[in-house]
Structures are given as structure tokens and as C-alpha cells.
CSV table of C-alpha atoms and ligand atoms in Angstrom, one decimal:
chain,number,residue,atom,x,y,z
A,43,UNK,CA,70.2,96.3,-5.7
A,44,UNK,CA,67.3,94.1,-4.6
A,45,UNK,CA,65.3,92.6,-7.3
A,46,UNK,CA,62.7,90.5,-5.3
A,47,UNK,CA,62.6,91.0,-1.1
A,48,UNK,CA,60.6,88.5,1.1
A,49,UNK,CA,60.1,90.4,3.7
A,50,UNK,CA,58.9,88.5,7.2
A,51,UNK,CA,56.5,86.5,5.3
A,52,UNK,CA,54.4,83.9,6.8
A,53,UNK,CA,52.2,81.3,4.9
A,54,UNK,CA,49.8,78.5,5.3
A,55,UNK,CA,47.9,75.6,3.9
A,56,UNK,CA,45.0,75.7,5.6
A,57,UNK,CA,45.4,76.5,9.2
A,58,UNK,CA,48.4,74.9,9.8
A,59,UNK,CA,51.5,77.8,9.5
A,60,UNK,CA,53.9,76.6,6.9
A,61,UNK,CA,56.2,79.1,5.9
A,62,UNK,CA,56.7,81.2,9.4
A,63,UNK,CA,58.8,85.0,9.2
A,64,UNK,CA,60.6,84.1,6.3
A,65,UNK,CA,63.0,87.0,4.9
A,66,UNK,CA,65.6,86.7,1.7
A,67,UNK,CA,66.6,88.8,-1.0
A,68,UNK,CA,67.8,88.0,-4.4
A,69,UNK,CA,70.1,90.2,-5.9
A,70,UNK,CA,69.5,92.1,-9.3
A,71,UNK,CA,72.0,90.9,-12.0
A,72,UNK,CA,72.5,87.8,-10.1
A,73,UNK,CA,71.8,84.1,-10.6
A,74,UNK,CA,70.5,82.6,-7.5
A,75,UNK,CA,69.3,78.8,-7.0
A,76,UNK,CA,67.2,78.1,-4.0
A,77,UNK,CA,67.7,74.5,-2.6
A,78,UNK,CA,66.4,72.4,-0.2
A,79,UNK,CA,64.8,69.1,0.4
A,80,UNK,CA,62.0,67.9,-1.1
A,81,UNK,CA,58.7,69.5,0.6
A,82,UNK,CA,60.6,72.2,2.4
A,83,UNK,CA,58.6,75.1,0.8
A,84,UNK,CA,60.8,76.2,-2.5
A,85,UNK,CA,57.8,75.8,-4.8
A,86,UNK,CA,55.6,77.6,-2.3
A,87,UNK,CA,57.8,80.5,-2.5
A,88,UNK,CA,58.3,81.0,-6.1
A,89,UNK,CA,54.3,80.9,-6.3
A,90,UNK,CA,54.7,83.8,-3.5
A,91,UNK,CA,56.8,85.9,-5.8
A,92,UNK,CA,54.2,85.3,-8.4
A,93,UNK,CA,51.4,86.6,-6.2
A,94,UNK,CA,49.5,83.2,-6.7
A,95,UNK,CA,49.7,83.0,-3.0
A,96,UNK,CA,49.1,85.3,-0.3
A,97,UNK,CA,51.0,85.5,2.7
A,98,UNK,CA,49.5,85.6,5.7
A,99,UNK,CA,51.8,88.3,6.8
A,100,UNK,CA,55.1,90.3,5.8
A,101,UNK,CA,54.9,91.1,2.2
A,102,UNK,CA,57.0,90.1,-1.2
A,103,UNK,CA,58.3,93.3,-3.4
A,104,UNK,CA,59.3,93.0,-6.8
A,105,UNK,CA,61.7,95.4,-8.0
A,106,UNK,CA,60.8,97.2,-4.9
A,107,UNK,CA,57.0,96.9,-5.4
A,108,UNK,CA,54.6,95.0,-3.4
A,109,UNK,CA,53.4,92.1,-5.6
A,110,UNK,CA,50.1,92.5,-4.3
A,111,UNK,CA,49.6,96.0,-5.0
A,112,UNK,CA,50.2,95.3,-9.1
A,113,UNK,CA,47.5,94.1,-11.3
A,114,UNK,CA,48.7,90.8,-13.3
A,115,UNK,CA,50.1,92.1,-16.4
A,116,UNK,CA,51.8,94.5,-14.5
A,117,UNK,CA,53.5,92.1,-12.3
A,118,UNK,CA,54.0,90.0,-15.4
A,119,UNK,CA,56.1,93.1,-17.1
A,120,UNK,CA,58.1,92.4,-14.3
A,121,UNK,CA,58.7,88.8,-13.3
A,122,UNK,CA,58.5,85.8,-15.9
A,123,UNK,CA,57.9,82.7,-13.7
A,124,UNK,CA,58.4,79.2,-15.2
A,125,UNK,CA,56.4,76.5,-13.0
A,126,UNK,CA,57.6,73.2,-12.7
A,127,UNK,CA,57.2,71.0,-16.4
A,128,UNK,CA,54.2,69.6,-16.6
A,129,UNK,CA,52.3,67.8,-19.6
A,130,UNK,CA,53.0,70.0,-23.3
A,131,UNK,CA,50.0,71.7,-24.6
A,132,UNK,CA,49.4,70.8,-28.1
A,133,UNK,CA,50.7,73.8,-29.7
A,134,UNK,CA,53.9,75.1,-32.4
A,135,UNK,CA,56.7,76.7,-30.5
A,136,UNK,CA,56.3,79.9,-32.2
A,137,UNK,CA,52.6,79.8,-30.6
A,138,UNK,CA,54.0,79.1,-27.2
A,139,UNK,CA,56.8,81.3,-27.1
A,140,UNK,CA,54.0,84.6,-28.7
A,141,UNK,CA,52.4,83.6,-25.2
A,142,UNK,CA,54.9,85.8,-23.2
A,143,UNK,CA,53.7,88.5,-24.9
A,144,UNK,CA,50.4,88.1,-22.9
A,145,UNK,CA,51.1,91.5,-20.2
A,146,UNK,CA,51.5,93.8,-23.5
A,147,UNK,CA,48.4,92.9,-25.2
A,148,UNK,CA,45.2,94.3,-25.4
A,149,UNK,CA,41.4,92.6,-25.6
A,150,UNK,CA,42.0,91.3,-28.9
A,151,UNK,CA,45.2,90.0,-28.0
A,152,UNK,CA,46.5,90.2,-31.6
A,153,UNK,CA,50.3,90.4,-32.0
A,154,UNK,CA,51.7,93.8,-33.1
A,155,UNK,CA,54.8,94.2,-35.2
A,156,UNK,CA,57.0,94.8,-31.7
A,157,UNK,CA,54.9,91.5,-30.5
A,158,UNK,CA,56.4,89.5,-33.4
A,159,UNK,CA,60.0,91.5,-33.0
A,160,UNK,CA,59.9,90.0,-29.6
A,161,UNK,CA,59.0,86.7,-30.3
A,162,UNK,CA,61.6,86.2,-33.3
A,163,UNK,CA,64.5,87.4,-31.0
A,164,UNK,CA,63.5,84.9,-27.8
A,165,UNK,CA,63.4,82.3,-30.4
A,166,UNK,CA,66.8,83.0,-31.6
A,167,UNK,CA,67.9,83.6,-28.2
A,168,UNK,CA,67.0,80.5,-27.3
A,169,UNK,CA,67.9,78.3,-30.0
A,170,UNK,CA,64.5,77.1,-30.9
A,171,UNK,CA,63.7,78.8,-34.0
A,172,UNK,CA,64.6,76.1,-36.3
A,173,UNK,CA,61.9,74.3,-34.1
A,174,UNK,CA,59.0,77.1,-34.9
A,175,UNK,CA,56.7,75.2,-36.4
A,176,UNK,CA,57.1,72.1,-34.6
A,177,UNK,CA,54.8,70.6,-31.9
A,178,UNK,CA,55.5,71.3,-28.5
A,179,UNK,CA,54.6,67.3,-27.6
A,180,UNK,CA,57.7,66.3,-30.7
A,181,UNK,CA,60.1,68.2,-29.4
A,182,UNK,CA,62.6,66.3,-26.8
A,183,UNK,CA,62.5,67.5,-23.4
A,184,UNK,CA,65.7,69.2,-23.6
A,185,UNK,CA,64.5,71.2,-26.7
A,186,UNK,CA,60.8,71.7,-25.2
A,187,UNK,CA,62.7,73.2,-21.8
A,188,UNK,CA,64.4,75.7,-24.4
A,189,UNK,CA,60.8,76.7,-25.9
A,190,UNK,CA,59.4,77.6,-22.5
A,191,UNK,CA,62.4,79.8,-22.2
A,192,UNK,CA,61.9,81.2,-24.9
A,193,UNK,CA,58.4,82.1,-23.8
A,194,UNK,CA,59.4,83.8,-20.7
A,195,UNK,CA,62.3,85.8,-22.6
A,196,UNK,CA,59.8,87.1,-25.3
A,197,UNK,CA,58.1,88.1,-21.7
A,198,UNK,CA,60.9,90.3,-21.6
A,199,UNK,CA,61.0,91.2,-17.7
A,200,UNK,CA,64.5,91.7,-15.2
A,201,UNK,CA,63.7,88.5,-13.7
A,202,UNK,CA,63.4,84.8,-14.4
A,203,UNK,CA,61.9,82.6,-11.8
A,204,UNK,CA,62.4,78.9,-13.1
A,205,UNK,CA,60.8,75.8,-11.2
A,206,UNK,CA,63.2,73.2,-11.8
A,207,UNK,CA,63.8,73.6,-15.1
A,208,UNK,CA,66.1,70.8,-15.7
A,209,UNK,CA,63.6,68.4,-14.3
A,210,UNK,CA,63.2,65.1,-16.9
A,211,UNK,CA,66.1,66.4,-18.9
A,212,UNK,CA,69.3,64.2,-19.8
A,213,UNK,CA,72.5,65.3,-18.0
A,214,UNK,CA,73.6,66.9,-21.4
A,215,UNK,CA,70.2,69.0,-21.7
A,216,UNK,CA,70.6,69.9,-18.1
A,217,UNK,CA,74.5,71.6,-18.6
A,218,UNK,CA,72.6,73.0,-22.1
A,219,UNK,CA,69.6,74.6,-20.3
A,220,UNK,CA,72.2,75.9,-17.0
A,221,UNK,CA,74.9,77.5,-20.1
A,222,UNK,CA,71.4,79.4,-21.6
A,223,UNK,CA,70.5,80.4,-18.2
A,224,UNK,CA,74.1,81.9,-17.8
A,225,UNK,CA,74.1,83.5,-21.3
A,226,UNK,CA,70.5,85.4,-20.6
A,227,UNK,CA,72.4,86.5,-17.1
A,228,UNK,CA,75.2,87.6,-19.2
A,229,UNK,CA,74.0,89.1,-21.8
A,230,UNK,CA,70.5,90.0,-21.4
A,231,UNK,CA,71.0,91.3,-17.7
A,232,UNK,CA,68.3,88.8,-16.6
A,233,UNK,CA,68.2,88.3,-13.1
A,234,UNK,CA,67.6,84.3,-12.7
A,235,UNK,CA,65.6,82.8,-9.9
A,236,UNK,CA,65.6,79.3,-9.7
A,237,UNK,CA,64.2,76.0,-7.7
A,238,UNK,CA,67.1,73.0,-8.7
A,239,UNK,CA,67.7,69.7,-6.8
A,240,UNK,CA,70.4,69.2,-8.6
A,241,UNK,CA,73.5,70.3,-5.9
A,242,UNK,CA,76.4,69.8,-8.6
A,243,UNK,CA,74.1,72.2,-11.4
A,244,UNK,CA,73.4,74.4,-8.3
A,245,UNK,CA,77.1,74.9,-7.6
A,246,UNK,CA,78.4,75.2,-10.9
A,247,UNK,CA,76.2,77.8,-12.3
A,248,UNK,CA,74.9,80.1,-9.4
A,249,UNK,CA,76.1,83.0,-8.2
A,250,UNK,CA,74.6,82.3,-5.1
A,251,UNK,CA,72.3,80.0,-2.8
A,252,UNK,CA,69.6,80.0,-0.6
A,253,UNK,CA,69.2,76.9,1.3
A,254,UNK,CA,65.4,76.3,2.6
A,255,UNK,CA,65.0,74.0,5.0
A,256,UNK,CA,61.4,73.1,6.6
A,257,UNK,CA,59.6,76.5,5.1
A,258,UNK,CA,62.9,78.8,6.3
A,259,UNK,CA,66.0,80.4,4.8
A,260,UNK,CA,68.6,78.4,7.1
A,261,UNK,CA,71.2,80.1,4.9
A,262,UNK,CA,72.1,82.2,2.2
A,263,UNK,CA,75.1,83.9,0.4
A,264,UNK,CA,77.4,83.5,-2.5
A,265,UNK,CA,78.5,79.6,-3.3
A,266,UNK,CA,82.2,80.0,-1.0
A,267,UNK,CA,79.8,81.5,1.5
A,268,UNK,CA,77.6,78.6,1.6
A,269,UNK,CA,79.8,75.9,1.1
A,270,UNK,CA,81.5,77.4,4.6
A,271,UNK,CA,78.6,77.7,6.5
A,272,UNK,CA,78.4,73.9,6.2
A,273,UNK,CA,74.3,75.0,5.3
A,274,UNK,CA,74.0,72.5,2.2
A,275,UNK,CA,75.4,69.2,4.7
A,276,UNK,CA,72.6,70.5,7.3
A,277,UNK,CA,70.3,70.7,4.9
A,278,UNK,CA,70.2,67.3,3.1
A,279,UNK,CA,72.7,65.6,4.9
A,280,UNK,CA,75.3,64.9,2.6
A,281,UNK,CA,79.6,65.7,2.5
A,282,UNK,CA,80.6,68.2,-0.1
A,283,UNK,CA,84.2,67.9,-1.8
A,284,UNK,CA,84.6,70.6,-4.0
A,285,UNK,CA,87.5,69.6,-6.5
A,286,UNK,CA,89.8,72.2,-8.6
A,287,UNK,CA,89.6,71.3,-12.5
A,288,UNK,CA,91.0,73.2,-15.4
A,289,UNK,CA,87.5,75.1,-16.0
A,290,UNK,CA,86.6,76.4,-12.4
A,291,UNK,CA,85.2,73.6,-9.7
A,292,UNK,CA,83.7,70.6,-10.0
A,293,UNK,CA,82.2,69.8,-6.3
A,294,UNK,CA,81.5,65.7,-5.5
A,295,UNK,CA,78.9,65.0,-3.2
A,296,UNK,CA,78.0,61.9,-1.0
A,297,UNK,CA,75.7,60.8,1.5
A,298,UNK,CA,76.8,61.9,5.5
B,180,ATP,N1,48.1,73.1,-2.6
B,180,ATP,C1,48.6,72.6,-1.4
B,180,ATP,N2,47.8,72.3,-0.4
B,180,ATP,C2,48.2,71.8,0.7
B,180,ATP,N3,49.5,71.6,1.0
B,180,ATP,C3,50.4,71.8,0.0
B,180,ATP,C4,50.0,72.4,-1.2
B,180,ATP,N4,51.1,72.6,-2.0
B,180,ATP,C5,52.1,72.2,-1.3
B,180,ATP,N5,51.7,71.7,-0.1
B,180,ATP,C6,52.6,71.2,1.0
B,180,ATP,O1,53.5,72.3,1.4
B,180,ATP,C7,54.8,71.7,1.6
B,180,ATP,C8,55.8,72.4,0.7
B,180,ATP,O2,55.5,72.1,-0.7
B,180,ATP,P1,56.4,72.7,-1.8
B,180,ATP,O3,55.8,72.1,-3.1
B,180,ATP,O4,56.5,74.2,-1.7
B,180,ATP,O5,57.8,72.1,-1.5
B,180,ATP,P2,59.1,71.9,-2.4
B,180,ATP,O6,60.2,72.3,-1.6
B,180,ATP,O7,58.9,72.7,-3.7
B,180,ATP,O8,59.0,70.4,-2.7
B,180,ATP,P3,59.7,69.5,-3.9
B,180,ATP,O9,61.2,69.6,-3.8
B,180,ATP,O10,59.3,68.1,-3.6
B,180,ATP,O11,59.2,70.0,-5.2
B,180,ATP,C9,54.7,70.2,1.4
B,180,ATP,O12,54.6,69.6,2.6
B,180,ATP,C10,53.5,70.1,0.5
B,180,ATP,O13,52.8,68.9,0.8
């Protein structure tokens, strides 16, 4: 099963064409890292699937429904997008994370007892509910990355979209945020979308890859499929070793 399809979509800034007959799927269940060198287009696509953009042509279906052809809150019952981290508002983490509920409310916006049921199970799902009452702008980054996950879980949708999400984090925080990522896959059925720069996080917790390159897919499939096609070298230029450890694969990379 699909869960989002980019289907011969074309996109520009202005009037110069930037993203020109670009098709991929990401598959339901799955966690999926798009990668690609800086200013290649991944942001512009994850703001695509949000339906803050509109393509020029071709169209983006979300769980097999035009983005465009949902209001909002209907499009946010189905897709929780994270955008890339950008300066804390000055709020608990219990208000932040009652934000996802946003699609299910009505005018007054007041949080029902499901709300709240929500809200207390994204916080435990995400290990920030010792942090509740905390500021956002006290919490470490590692932590504050864990609260805005938290928001998008209590969002509860199939899919995650996450815009670097281990940007600013310390490489400890950055394995912490990938094993949560993993965990919602696993046990929440969450199918993950995310833009990384990080190759070796890419490798060792996808399921698969789409390589962008200059506002096209050059390439995508499942990690062995990638790592053949030699898409990742092309791509950024760099030699991939991928070594056999105890726990899996740990892959070195190094300049070309
Ligand atoms: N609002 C905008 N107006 C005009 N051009 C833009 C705008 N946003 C992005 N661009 C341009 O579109 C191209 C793709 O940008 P985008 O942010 O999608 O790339 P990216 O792959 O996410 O980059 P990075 O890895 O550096 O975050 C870049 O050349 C960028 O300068």
C-alpha cells in the first residue's frame, strides 16, 4: 500500500521550474528518509505533501486522496508534518504537545476528555511527560525534539513527515530521537517520512531511501537497493563501506 504518491508533479519558485515531473511513493508501514544535497528540493517536497505548496502540475495523494481536494484539518487527520526546528515558542510541553489536537477541535478549541486522553499517551509515548510543565525554551534540544514529537503523535495520523529532526542535536540525542522514530513505526504502525543529512542515521534506521538530486528522485528503493545502485555516491559524492557489526551494519562514509 501507498501512503503518500507524487505523482508527475512539477513546481516552481517564481517562474523558474524547480521541481520538473517528479514521481515517488512512500510505502505505508514503512520508514523512508529522503536525502540529497543541500538545496536539491527535500524541504520543498515535504511542504508539497503538506499542501503548503501547489504544484504546478501532477498532483500529491495522501492515503490515496488528493491533498488539495481536503480542507486543513482534514489533511491534518491524516499527515502530521514536523518542519525543520526553528526558535521554541515560550510555552509548557503539555501546551505544545495539546496543539496536535488542533484538526479534532471545534471554534472554541477547548480540549475534550479524548483531547486530554491523547495528549497524556503522546507524552508517555514519547518520554516527555516528566517534562509537562517545563518550558519548551529549558528543555535541551534532544528533549525539546522529543516534545514536538510528541505533538505530532497526539495528532494521531498514519503518517509522520519530519524535517530533519535531528538537526542541532548531540550524536546521543540523534540515535535517541532515530530509536523513537523506530518504536512509533513499530508499534504504533506510523508510517515515517523524513528529510535527514545525516547518511550513517539514514542507513541505520530506514527502511528505505529516496535520493533527490537537483529537484528529482535519481533513486529510490530499500537501503541494499540503494547502496547498489551506487545513487547515494552520485548524489553527494562520497564512497560508502558498509561494515558488518554484531547489531546489524554500521556503514563508513568518505569523501570520493
Ligand atoms: N520560498 C522560496 N523562494 C524561493 N526559492 C526558494 C524558496 N524556498 C526554497 N527555495 C529554493 O529552492 C531550492 C530548494 O530548496 P529546499 O529548501 O527545498 O532544499 P533542501 O534540499 O531542503 O535544502 P537543505 O538541505 O539545504 O535544507 C533552493 O535552491 C532554495 O534556494
Amino acid at each position: 500500500m501507498t501512503a503518500v504518491d507524487i505523482q508527475d508533479v512539477s513546481f516552481a519558485y517564481g517562474k523558474m521550474p524547480f521541481i520538473e515531473g517528479l514521481s515517488a511513493t512512500f510505502e505505508e508501514g514503512a520508514v523512508t528518509s529522503i536525502v540529497g544535497p543541500n538545496g536539491c528540493g527535500k524541504s520543498t517536497l515535504v511542504k508539497l505533501v503538506d499542501g503548503l505548496y501547489r504544484p504546478s502540475s501532477g498532483r500529491v495523494l495522501v492515503e490515496g486522496e488528493p491533498t488539495l481536494s481536503m480542507h486543513g484539518k482534514e489533511r491534518a487527520r491524516k499527515v502530521a508534518v514536523l518542519a525543520q526546528a526553528s526558535r521554541p515558542p515560550a510555552m509548557t510541553v503539555e501546551s505544545l504537545v495539546a496543539c496536535g489536537r488542533y484538526p479534532y477541535q471545534c471554534h472554541e478549541g477547548r480540549l475534550g476528555q479524548k483531547d486530554r486522553e491523547y495528549v497524556e499517551s503522546a507524552m508517555k509515548m514519547a518520554g516527555v511527560e516528566r517534562f509537562r510543565s517545563h518550558d519548551l525554551r529549558h528543555l535541551s534540544g534532544g528533549e525539546r525534539q522529543r516534545a514536538f514529537i510528541a505533538m505530532t503523535l497526539a495528532q494521531d495520523t498514519g503518517i509522520i513527515v519530519l524535517d530533519e529532526p535531528t538537526t542541532y542535536l548531540d550524536i546521543r540525542a540523534c540515535h535517541e530521537t532515530m530509536q523513537l522514530v523506530r518504536c512509533l513505526n513499530a508499534q504504533m504502525n506510523k508510517t515515517v517520512i523524513m528529510v535527514i543529512h545525516d547518511l550513517d542515521l539514514a542507513l541505520r534506521y530506514s527502511d528505505n531511501l529516496m535520493v533527490m538530486e537537483r529537484g528529482v528522485c535519481s533513486y529510490a528503493g530499500t537501503i541494499d537497493e540503494v547502496l547498489e545502485s551506487g545513487a547515494i555516491e552520485h548524489a553527494f559524492g562520497v564512497n560508502i563501506h558498509a561494515i558488518a557489526t554484531s547489531e546489524g551494519r554500521s556503514y563508513s562514509l568518505f569523501p570520493a
